[in-house]
Amino acid sequence: MAMPIRTLLYCMKRRALRSALLPGLLLLGTTPAHAAPLPMPAITGPLVAPSPFLFNAGPLGELDITGVMSGMGVWQDHPITGDRSTRADISNGQIFIQKTHGLIQFFLQAGAYNMPALGTPFLSTGNTVNDYYGALPQAYLKIAPSNHFSLLIGKLPTLIGAEYTFTFENMNIERGLLWNQENAVTHGIQANYSSGPLSASLQWGDGFYSKRYNWISGALSYAINSANTVSVVAMGNMGHTNYSSLATPLYQNNSDIYNLIYTYASGPWMIQPYLQYTYVPTNPTIGVGRGTATKGAAILASYSFSPHVSLAARAEYIASTGNANDGAVNLLYGPGSKAWSFTITPTYQDQGFLSAPSFHWCRRPITPPVLSGARRETTRPRPGLFWKPASCFERAALTDCTGHAC
């Protein structure tokens, strides 16, 4: 679920209004006999993916093919230094090919993508692909000897967090502030087991895409009943990694991350509150003079008024420990900084067409900049409080190619 950047929204000192138009087209084909929606890519409400196109690949058997295309236009009235008031880019141009039956299965995700997130500067789609996960952001082999156990090997989605990596997977256009502390894609191996209401996953990988295999992740979920689920997720670096890149923030890649997630889904409602705690232990070799933590809480919710109209919202708060003089590092907007945000996204979907204007409010203190390896270093040396309302508008089409133009 979670993972890394790039944004349409950037927290600035003055009141600012930004609007973004993200028109798009998600192309999915179907055979005359429609297949059921697939588990990958994972999509949370209110978005509902149409059925896949079924393709007979000879010795590989029957494959499922889906895809997404979307464009993004951005306007802002107080851009940061070096940014522009208006931008336009491709936000998604991806294809998904997978085999979902038999002992040997696989999932391939290829193409271009953007990953806008609150509180971070805009990054072009070309730079996002080059600086993060390449043109094949997720790809893995799945060995499934039974319905209860499976083993994944390859470029895997993270286990941590309550929001997914790509725009079309989430109820809100941009990922939130807590998501920025989490990894998104990892190279590794993952074992999954389920029995009745219990499901568990254990993952060994390279954390924040570091190619240093010293991270262990685990997730445990219990379905209380058909509407209520509780999940505990934890991950951490079992060693030390003195390496960083845009996809591999130095401090976060040496951290421990914990989530407690509750999910209620029944009828028109989906409500998902969760808590997050991250901790970077003292490590003078990478410049951590004092252990530093972040503490966050968020709630995601959506309500479907009809099969076509729904309303999604997100509220969140996050704070970091320490100050600029005690050796604490910058995990947020400077040591000891804090921020909150509120997002509301009314959504209209008619078969393959999706329209979602999204409005964001964000507030944080501005603290002096601290040179560090933390990703998305956007701190500016200005005093006082920041207050920023912002709005985005996303319009996408999820088009069933049977009987529709695509």
GROMACS .gro file of C-alpha atoms in nm:
model
  406
    1MET     CA    1   0.000   0.000   0.000
    2ALA     CA    2   0.202   0.286   0.073
    3MET     CA    3   0.505   0.415  -0.096
    4PRO     CA    4   0.703   0.718  -0.220
    5ILE     CA    5   0.662   1.120  -0.427
    6ARG     CA    6   0.635   1.366  -0.593
    7THR     CA    7   0.348   1.588  -0.564
    8LEU     CA    8   0.100   1.823  -0.694
    9LEU     CA    9   0.080   1.991  -0.359
   10TYR     CA   10   0.357   2.164  -0.170
   11CYS     CA   11   0.319   2.323   0.172
   12MET     CA   12   0.417   2.690   0.146
   13LYS     CA   13   0.408   2.980   0.387
   14ARG     CA   14   0.136   3.184   0.222
   15ARG     CA   15  -0.221   3.088   0.157
   16ALA     CA   16  -0.226   2.916  -0.180
   17LEU     CA   17  -0.483   2.755  -0.403
   18ARG     CA   18  -0.391   2.484  -0.648
   19SER     CA   19  -0.616   2.294  -0.879
   20ALA     CA   20  -0.519   1.996  -1.086
   21LEU     CA   21  -0.706   1.834  -1.372
   22LEU     CA   22  -0.623   1.470  -1.422
   23PRO     CA   23  -0.827   1.333  -1.711
   24GLY     CA   24  -0.755   0.970  -1.784
   25LEU     CA   25  -0.862   0.648  -1.945
   26LEU     CA   26  -0.826   0.305  -1.794
   27LEU     CA   27  -0.854   0.055  -2.077
   28LEU     CA   28  -0.979  -0.290  -1.991
   29GLY     CA   29  -1.105  -0.544  -2.242
   30THR     CA   30  -1.335  -0.837  -2.193
   31THR     CA   31  -1.417  -1.150  -2.382
   32PRO     CA   32  -1.787  -1.219  -2.447
   33ALA     CA   33  -1.794  -1.407  -2.117
   34HIS     CA   34  -1.679  -1.145  -1.865
   35ALA     CA   35  -1.417  -1.248  -1.609
   36ALA     CA   36  -1.429  -1.134  -1.249
   37PRO     CA   37  -1.224  -0.826  -1.144
   38LEU     CA   38  -0.867  -0.918  -1.049
   39PRO     CA   39  -0.690  -0.884  -0.711
   40MET     CA   40  -0.400  -0.698  -0.879
   41PRO     CA   41  -0.348  -0.414  -0.912
   42ALA     CA   42  -0.513  -0.359  -0.575
   43ILE     CA   43  -0.789  -0.096  -0.587
   44THR     CA   44  -0.976   0.052  -0.292
   45GLY     CA   45  -1.322   0.206  -0.306
   46PRO     CA   46  -1.501   0.387  -0.453
   47LEU     CA   47  -1.318   0.289  -0.771
   48VAL     CA   48  -1.432  -0.039  -0.926
   49ALA     CA   49  -1.228  -0.192  -1.209
   50PRO     CA   50  -1.413  -0.352  -1.501
   51SER     CA   51  -1.342  -0.708  -1.607
   52PRO     CA   52  -1.008  -0.798  -1.770
   53PHE     CA   53  -0.938  -0.903  -2.125
   54LEU     CA   54  -0.871  -1.280  -2.140
   55PHE     CA   55  -0.589  -1.389  -2.371
   56ASN     CA   56  -0.483  -1.744  -2.461
   57ALA     CA   57  -0.101  -1.743  -2.454
   58GLY     CA   58  -0.044  -2.101  -2.568
   59PRO     CA   59   0.196  -2.281  -2.331
   60LEU     CA   60   0.151  -2.007  -2.071
   61GLY     CA   61  -0.221  -2.072  -2.057
   62GLU     CA   62  -0.490  -1.809  -2.021
   63LEU     CA   63  -0.365  -1.460  -1.922
   64ASP     CA   64  -0.556  -1.159  -1.790
   65ILE     CA   65  -0.473  -0.817  -1.938
   66THR     CA   66  -0.581  -0.480  -1.802
   67GLY     CA   67  -0.439  -0.128  -1.830
   68VAL     CA   68  -0.466   0.234  -1.733
   69MET     CA   69  -0.412   0.561  -1.921
   70SER     CA   70  -0.454   0.901  -1.758
   71GLY     CA   71  -0.330   1.256  -1.806
   72MET     CA   72  -0.267   1.527  -1.550
   73GLY     CA   73  -0.286   1.904  -1.569
   74VAL     CA   74  -0.188   2.124  -1.273
   75TRP     CA   75  -0.243   2.489  -1.185
   76GLN     CA   76  -0.110   2.664  -0.874
   77ASP     CA   77  -0.095   3.030  -0.774
   78HIS     CA   78   0.218   3.032  -0.549
   79PRO     CA   79   0.468   2.785  -0.694
   80ILE     CA   80   0.792   2.720  -0.510
   81THR     CA   81   1.118   2.852  -0.651
   82GLY     CA   82   1.197   2.662  -0.969
   83ASP     CA   83   0.843   2.533  -1.016
   84ARG     CA   84   0.581   2.667  -1.256
   85SER     CA   85   0.221   2.780  -1.211
   86THR     CA   86   0.090   2.533  -1.468
   87ARG     CA   87   0.200   2.183  -1.564
   88ALA     CA   88   0.069   1.898  -1.774
   89ASP     CA   89   0.189   1.539  -1.777
   90ILE     CA   90   0.090   1.176  -1.813
   91SER     CA   91  -0.011   1.039  -1.474
   92ASN     CA   92  -0.056   0.677  -1.585
   93GLY     CA   93   0.017   0.479  -1.900
   94GLN     CA   94   0.043   0.122  -1.776
   95ILE     CA   95  -0.045  -0.232  -1.875
   96PHE     CA   96  -0.095  -0.526  -1.638
   97ILE     CA   97  -0.045  -0.885  -1.752
   98GLN     CA   98  -0.100  -1.171  -1.511
   99LYS     CA   99  -0.175  -1.536  -1.472
  100THR     CA  100  -0.403  -1.604  -1.176
  101HIS     CA  101  -0.452  -1.982  -1.177
  102GLY     CA  102  -0.240  -2.295  -1.147
  103LEU     CA  103   0.072  -2.370  -0.944
  104ILE     CA  104   0.290  -2.114  -1.123
  105GLN     CA  105   0.142  -1.766  -1.159
  106PHE     CA  106   0.285  -1.420  -1.224
  107PHE     CA  107   0.208  -1.046  -1.232
  108LEU     CA  108   0.372  -0.786  -1.458
  109GLN     CA  109   0.309  -0.411  -1.439
  110ALA     CA  110   0.477  -0.196  -1.707
  111GLY     CA  111   0.461   0.163  -1.825
  112ALA     CA  112   0.469   0.523  -1.704
  113TYR     CA  113   0.329   0.656  -1.377
  114ASN     CA  114   0.326   0.952  -1.141
  115MET     CA  115   0.288   0.935  -0.763
  116PRO     CA  116   0.156   1.270  -0.630
  117ALA     CA  117   0.155   1.305  -0.251
  118LEU     CA  118   0.065   1.583  -0.009
  119GLY     CA  119   0.349   1.795   0.124
  120THR     CA  120   0.599   1.720  -0.153
  121PRO     CA  121   0.698   1.912  -0.469
  122PHE     CA  122   0.581   1.812  -0.815
  123LEU     CA  123   0.799   1.563  -1.001
  124SER     CA  124   0.745   1.496  -1.370
  125THR     CA  125   0.631   1.154  -1.480
  126GLY     CA  126   0.952   1.097  -1.675
  127ASN     CA  127   1.166   1.175  -1.371
  128THR     CA  128   0.939   0.967  -1.149
  129VAL     CA  129   0.988   0.659  -1.367
  130ASN     CA  130   1.364   0.716  -1.401
  131ASP     CA  131   1.431   0.802  -1.034
  132TYR     CA  132   1.203   0.546  -0.868
  133TYR     CA  133   1.108   0.201  -0.997
  134GLY     CA  134   1.169   0.213  -1.371
  135ALA     CA  135   0.927   0.112  -1.646
  136LEU     CA  136   0.854  -0.220  -1.471
  137PRO     CA  137   0.754  -0.098  -1.123
  138GLN     CA  138   0.608  -0.430  -1.005
  139ALA     CA  139   0.680  -0.781  -1.136
  140TYR     CA  140   0.681  -1.109  -0.950
  141LEU     CA  141   0.648  -1.484  -0.980
  142LYS     CA  142   0.387  -1.652  -0.762
  143ILE     CA  143   0.399  -2.015  -0.654
  144ALA     CA  144   0.060  -2.124  -0.517
  145PRO     CA  145   0.053  -2.492  -0.415
  146SER     CA  146  -0.283  -2.441  -0.240
  147ASN     CA  147  -0.555  -2.185  -0.180
  148HIS     CA  148  -0.412  -2.119   0.166
  149PHE     CA  149  -0.041  -2.070   0.092
  150SER     CA  150   0.159  -1.884  -0.172
  151LEU     CA  151   0.514  -1.759  -0.226
  152LEU     CA  152   0.600  -1.440  -0.421
  153ILE     CA  153   0.944  -1.354  -0.563
  154GLY     CA  154   1.035  -1.031  -0.744
  155LYS     CA  155   0.951  -0.659  -0.726
  156LEU     CA  156   0.674  -0.660  -0.468
  157PRO     CA  157   0.430  -0.402  -0.330
  158THR     CA  158   0.491  -0.311   0.033
  159LEU     CA  159   0.291  -0.457   0.319
  160ILE     CA  160   0.288  -0.135   0.522
  161GLY     CA  161   0.029   0.142   0.519
  162ALA     CA  162  -0.334   0.194   0.428
  163GLU     CA  163  -0.286   0.369   0.092
  164TYR     CA  164  -0.157   0.218  -0.230
  165THR     CA  165   0.119   0.354  -0.454
  166PHE     CA  166  -0.055   0.458  -0.776
  167THR     CA  167  -0.327   0.723  -0.823
  168PHE     CA  168  -0.591   0.496  -0.974
  169GLU     CA  169  -0.572   0.255  -0.677
  170ASN     CA  170  -0.690   0.502  -0.410
  171MET     CA  171  -1.011   0.680  -0.317
  172ASN     CA  172  -0.824   1.015  -0.311
  173ILE     CA  173  -0.606   1.144  -0.593
  174GLU     CA  174  -0.299   1.219  -0.383
  175ARG     CA  175  -0.147   1.006  -0.112
  176GLY     CA  176  -0.135   1.152   0.239
  177LEU     CA  177   0.129   1.271   0.482
  178LEU     CA  178   0.167   0.936   0.662
  179TRP     CA  179   0.230   0.761   0.330
  180ASN     CA  180   0.549   0.964   0.288
  181GLN     CA  181   0.715   0.773   0.575
  182GLU     CA  182   0.650   0.435   0.412
  183ASN     CA  183   0.816   0.239   0.136
  184ALA     CA  184   0.628   0.146  -0.181
  185VAL     CA  185   0.808  -0.121  -0.381
  186THR     CA  186   1.066  -0.370  -0.258
  187HIS     CA  187   1.277  -0.644  -0.415
  188GLY     CA  188   1.228  -0.962  -0.217
  189ILE     CA  189   1.044  -1.279  -0.125
  190GLN     CA  190   0.704  -1.294   0.045
  191ALA     CA  191   0.513  -1.585   0.198
  192ASN     CA  192   0.134  -1.563   0.242
  193TYR     CA  193  -0.092  -1.786   0.450
  194SER     CA  194  -0.464  -1.771   0.520
  195SER     CA  195  -0.701  -1.986   0.721
  196GLY     CA  196  -1.056  -1.884   0.801
  197PRO     CA  197  -1.061  -1.528   0.938
  198LEU     CA  198  -0.682  -1.515   0.980
  199SER     CA  199  -0.432  -1.410   0.713
  200ALA     CA  200  -0.059  -1.347   0.748
  201SER     CA  201   0.231  -1.237   0.529
  202LEU     CA  202   0.605  -1.237   0.591
  203GLN     CA  203   0.841  -1.052   0.358
  204TRP     CA  204   1.220  -1.036   0.328
  205GLY     CA  205   1.351  -0.762   0.100
  206ASP     CA  206   1.546  -0.443   0.044
  207GLY     CA  207   1.311  -0.199   0.221
  208PHE     CA  208   1.305   0.131   0.033
  209TYR     CA  209   1.433  -0.018  -0.293
  210SER     CA  210   1.796  -0.015  -0.173
  211LYS     CA  211   1.910  -0.350  -0.323
  212ARG     CA  212   2.047  -0.427   0.026
  213TYR     CA  213   1.847  -0.721   0.156
  214ASN     CA  214   1.823  -0.653   0.529
  215TRP     CA  215   1.453  -0.570   0.580
  216ILE     CA  216   1.190  -0.794   0.739
  217SER     CA  217   0.818  -0.710   0.710
  218GLY     CA  218   0.516  -0.884   0.855
  219ALA     CA  219   0.140  -0.837   0.840
  220LEU     CA  220  -0.132  -1.012   1.041
  221SER     CA  221  -0.503  -0.958   0.975
  222TYR     CA  222  -0.809  -1.094   1.153
  223ALA     CA  223  -1.159  -1.067   1.006
  224ILE     CA  224  -1.390  -1.025   1.304
  225ASN     CA  225  -1.686  -1.071   1.071
  226SER     CA  226  -1.774  -0.987   0.712
  227ALA     CA  227  -1.765  -0.612   0.785
  228ASN     CA  228  -1.482  -0.565   1.036
  229THR     CA  229  -1.110  -0.642   1.004
  230VAL     CA  230  -0.812  -0.555   1.225
  231SER     CA  231  -0.456  -0.559   1.090
  232VAL     CA  232  -0.116  -0.520   1.253
  233VAL     CA  233   0.178  -0.449   1.023
  234ALA     CA  234   0.545  -0.405   1.116
  235MET     CA  235   0.868  -0.373   0.921
  236GLY     CA  236   1.225  -0.275   0.993
  237ASN     CA  237   1.587  -0.270   0.886
  238MET     CA  238   1.769  -0.554   1.062
  239GLY     CA  239   2.109  -0.393   0.992
  240HIS     CA  240   2.238  -0.057   0.868
  241THR     CA  241   2.229   0.078   0.513
  242ASN     CA  242   2.459   0.367   0.423
  243TYR     CA  243   2.305   0.426   0.082
  244SER     CA  244   2.047   0.672  -0.045
  245SER     CA  245   1.868   0.783  -0.361
  246LEU     CA  246   1.536   0.949  -0.437
  247ALA     CA  247   1.364   0.610  -0.401
  248THR     CA  248   1.582   0.519  -0.100
  249PRO     CA  249   1.570   0.798   0.164
  250LEU     CA  250   1.864   0.742   0.398
  251TYR     CA  251   1.688   0.783   0.733
  252GLN     CA  252   1.359   0.613   0.645
  253ASN     CA  253   1.555   0.322   0.499
  254ASN     CA  254   1.715   0.269   0.842
  255SER     CA  255   1.388   0.289   1.034
  256ASP     CA  256   1.126   0.067   1.194
  257ILE     CA  257   0.762   0.122   1.091
  258TYR     CA  258   0.445   0.004   1.268
  259ASN     CA  259   0.077   0.024   1.169
  260LEU     CA  260  -0.246  -0.063   1.346
  261ILE     CA  261  -0.531  -0.059   1.093
  262TYR     CA  262  -0.903  -0.113   1.142
  263THR     CA  263  -1.131  -0.153   0.841
  264TYR     CA  264  -1.510  -0.138   0.834
  265ALA     CA  265  -1.677  -0.216   0.501
  266SER     CA  266  -2.052  -0.274   0.485
  267GLY     CA  267  -2.317  -0.153   0.246
  268PRO     CA  268  -2.236   0.198   0.123
  269TRP     CA  269  -1.969   0.260   0.390
  270MET     CA  270  -1.595   0.201   0.399
  271ILE     CA  271  -1.418   0.345   0.706
  272GLN     CA  272  -1.051   0.286   0.780
  273PRO     CA  273  -0.878   0.456   1.075
  274TYR     CA  274  -0.514   0.370   1.139
  275LEU     CA  275  -0.219   0.459   1.360
  276GLN     CA  276   0.144   0.480   1.251
  277TYR     CA  277   0.472   0.494   1.442
  278THR     CA  278   0.818   0.512   1.286
  279TYR     CA  279   1.158   0.520   1.460
  280VAL     CA  280   1.513   0.579   1.333
  281PRO     CA  281   1.761   0.460   1.599
  282THR     CA  282   2.082   0.644   1.688
  283ASN     CA  283   2.344   0.572   1.423
  284PRO     CA  284   2.641   0.815   1.400
  285THR     CA  285   2.768   0.647   1.080
  286ILE     CA  286   2.472   0.791   0.886
  287GLY     CA  287   2.442   1.113   1.087
  288VAL     CA  288   2.171   1.015   1.336
  289GLY     CA  289   2.295   1.166   1.660
  290ARG     CA  290   1.972   1.094   1.842
  291GLY     CA  291   1.695   0.843   1.779
  292THR     CA  292   1.407   1.019   1.604
  293ALA     CA  293   1.043   0.913   1.564
  294THR     CA  294   0.722   1.013   1.392
  295LYS     CA  295   0.375   0.951   1.530
  296GLY     CA  296   0.073   0.971   1.306
  297ALA     CA  297  -0.298   0.899   1.289
  298ALA     CA  298  -0.538   0.905   0.996
  299ILE     CA  299  -0.887   0.806   0.894
  300LEU     CA  300  -1.001   0.722   0.542
  301ALA     CA  301  -1.369   0.694   0.457
  302SER     CA  302  -1.601   0.666   0.160
  303TYR     CA  303  -1.978   0.654   0.123
  304SER     CA  304  -2.161   0.539  -0.191
  305PHE     CA  305  -2.485   0.726  -0.251
  306SER     CA  306  -2.556   0.513  -0.558
  307PRO     CA  307  -2.367   0.280  -0.793
  308HIS     CA  308  -2.241   0.596  -0.968
  309VAL     CA  309  -2.191   0.860  -0.697
  310SER     CA  310  -1.973   0.839  -0.387
  311LEU     CA  311  -1.786   1.067  -0.148
  312ALA     CA  312  -1.437   0.993  -0.011
  313ALA     CA  313  -1.249   1.178   0.262
  314ARG     CA  314  -0.922   1.162   0.456
  315ALA     CA  315  -0.807   1.337   0.774
  316GLU     CA  316  -0.458   1.289   0.916
  317TYR     CA  317  -0.203   1.424   1.163
  318ILE     CA  318   0.169   1.351   1.197
  319ALA     CA  319   0.442   1.485   1.425
  320SER     CA  320   0.815   1.420   1.457
  321THR     CA  321   1.028   1.422   1.773
  322GLY     CA  322   1.338   1.621   1.869
  323ASN     CA  323   1.458   1.966   1.767
  324ALA     CA  324   1.729   2.118   1.549
  325ASN     CA  325   1.978   2.132   1.840
  326ASP     CA  326   1.955   1.786   2.001
  327GLY     CA  327   2.086   1.564   1.721
  328ALA     CA  328   1.745   1.457   1.592
  329VAL     CA  329   1.719   1.417   1.214
  330ASN     CA  330   1.468   1.555   0.967
  331LEU     CA  331   1.196   1.300   0.893
  332LEU     CA  332   0.918   1.547   0.811
  333TYR     CA  333   0.968   1.925   0.776
  334GLY     CA  334   1.254   1.956   1.022
  335PRO     CA  335   1.313   1.797   1.366
  336GLY     CA  336   1.009   1.845   1.591
  337SER     CA  337   0.782   1.953   1.304
  338LYS     CA  338   0.418   1.850   1.267
  339ALA     CA  339   0.147   1.868   1.003
  340TRP     CA  340  -0.217   1.785   0.941
  341SER     CA  341  -0.429   1.758   0.630
  342PHE     CA  342  -0.789   1.710   0.526
  343THR     CA  343  -0.904   1.581   0.187
  344ILE     CA  344  -1.250   1.537   0.039
  345THR     CA  345  -1.315   1.369  -0.298
  346PRO     CA  346  -1.664   1.343  -0.450
  347THR     CA  347  -1.657   1.078  -0.721
  348TYR     CA  348  -1.875   0.988  -1.016
  349GLN     CA  349  -1.829   0.655  -1.198
  350ASP     CA  350  -2.034   0.516  -1.487
  351GLN     CA  351  -1.892   0.186  -1.611
  352GLY     CA  352  -1.556   0.295  -1.752
  353PHE     CA  353  -1.582   0.666  -1.674
  354LEU     CA  354  -1.462   0.820  -1.349
  355SER     CA  355  -1.473   1.184  -1.241
  356ALA     CA  356  -1.331   1.291  -0.903
  357PRO     CA  357  -1.271   1.652  -0.793
  358SER     CA  358  -1.050   1.639  -0.484
  359PHE     CA  359  -0.998   1.921  -0.232
  360HIS     CA  360  -0.709   1.935   0.015
  361TRP     CA  361  -0.623   2.146   0.317
  362CYS     CA  362  -0.281   2.119   0.478
  363ARG     CA  363  -0.116   2.298   0.770
  364ARG     CA  364   0.232   2.270   0.919
  365PRO     CA  365   0.489   2.484   1.104
  366ILE     CA  366   0.780   2.605   0.891
  367THR     CA  367   1.116   2.522   1.050
  368PRO     CA  368   1.475   2.604   0.945
  369PRO     CA  369   1.615   2.356   0.694
  370VAL     CA  370   1.836   2.072   0.810
  371LEU     CA  371   2.066   1.905   0.558
  372SER     CA  372   1.991   1.536   0.569
  373GLY     CA  373   1.932   1.222   0.369
  374ALA     CA  374   1.559   1.231   0.431
  375ARG     CA  375   1.359   1.209   0.113
  376ARG     CA  376   1.159   1.499  -0.019
  377GLU     CA  377   1.355   1.766   0.169
  378THR     CA  378   1.118   2.060   0.116
  379THR     CA  379   1.178   2.268   0.430
  380ARG     CA  380   1.216   2.643   0.375
  381PRO     CA  381   1.376   2.886   0.626
  382ARG     CA  382   1.069   3.088   0.712
  383PRO     CA  383   0.905   3.133   1.052
  384GLY     CA  384   0.543   3.096   1.150
  385LEU     CA  385   0.262   2.866   1.049
  386PHE     CA  386   0.163   2.749   0.707
  387TRP     CA  387  -0.197   2.728   0.593
  388LYS     CA  388  -0.287   2.599   0.251
  389PRO     CA  389  -0.616   2.503   0.092
  390ALA     CA  390  -0.580   2.321  -0.236
  391SER     CA  391  -0.799   2.146  -0.485
  392CYS     CA  392  -0.748   1.881  -0.749
  393PHE     CA  393  -0.981   1.749  -1.010
  394GLU     CA  394  -0.944   1.402  -1.154
  395ARG     CA  395  -1.143   1.269  -1.441
  396ALA     CA  396  -1.080   0.915  -1.556
  397ALA     CA  397  -1.254   0.657  -1.766
  398LEU     CA  398  -1.249   0.287  -1.690
  399THR     CA  399  -1.359   0.162  -2.026
  400ASP     CA  400  -1.484  -0.185  -2.097
  401CYS     CA  401  -1.370  -0.240  -2.456
  402THR     CA  402  -1.672  -0.457  -2.537
  403GLY     CA  403  -1.917  -0.225  -2.707
  404HIS     CA  404  -1.726   0.092  -2.617
  405ALA     CA  405  -1.458   0.293  -2.793
  406CYS     CA  406  -1.114   0.252  -2.636
   0.00000   0.00000   0.00000
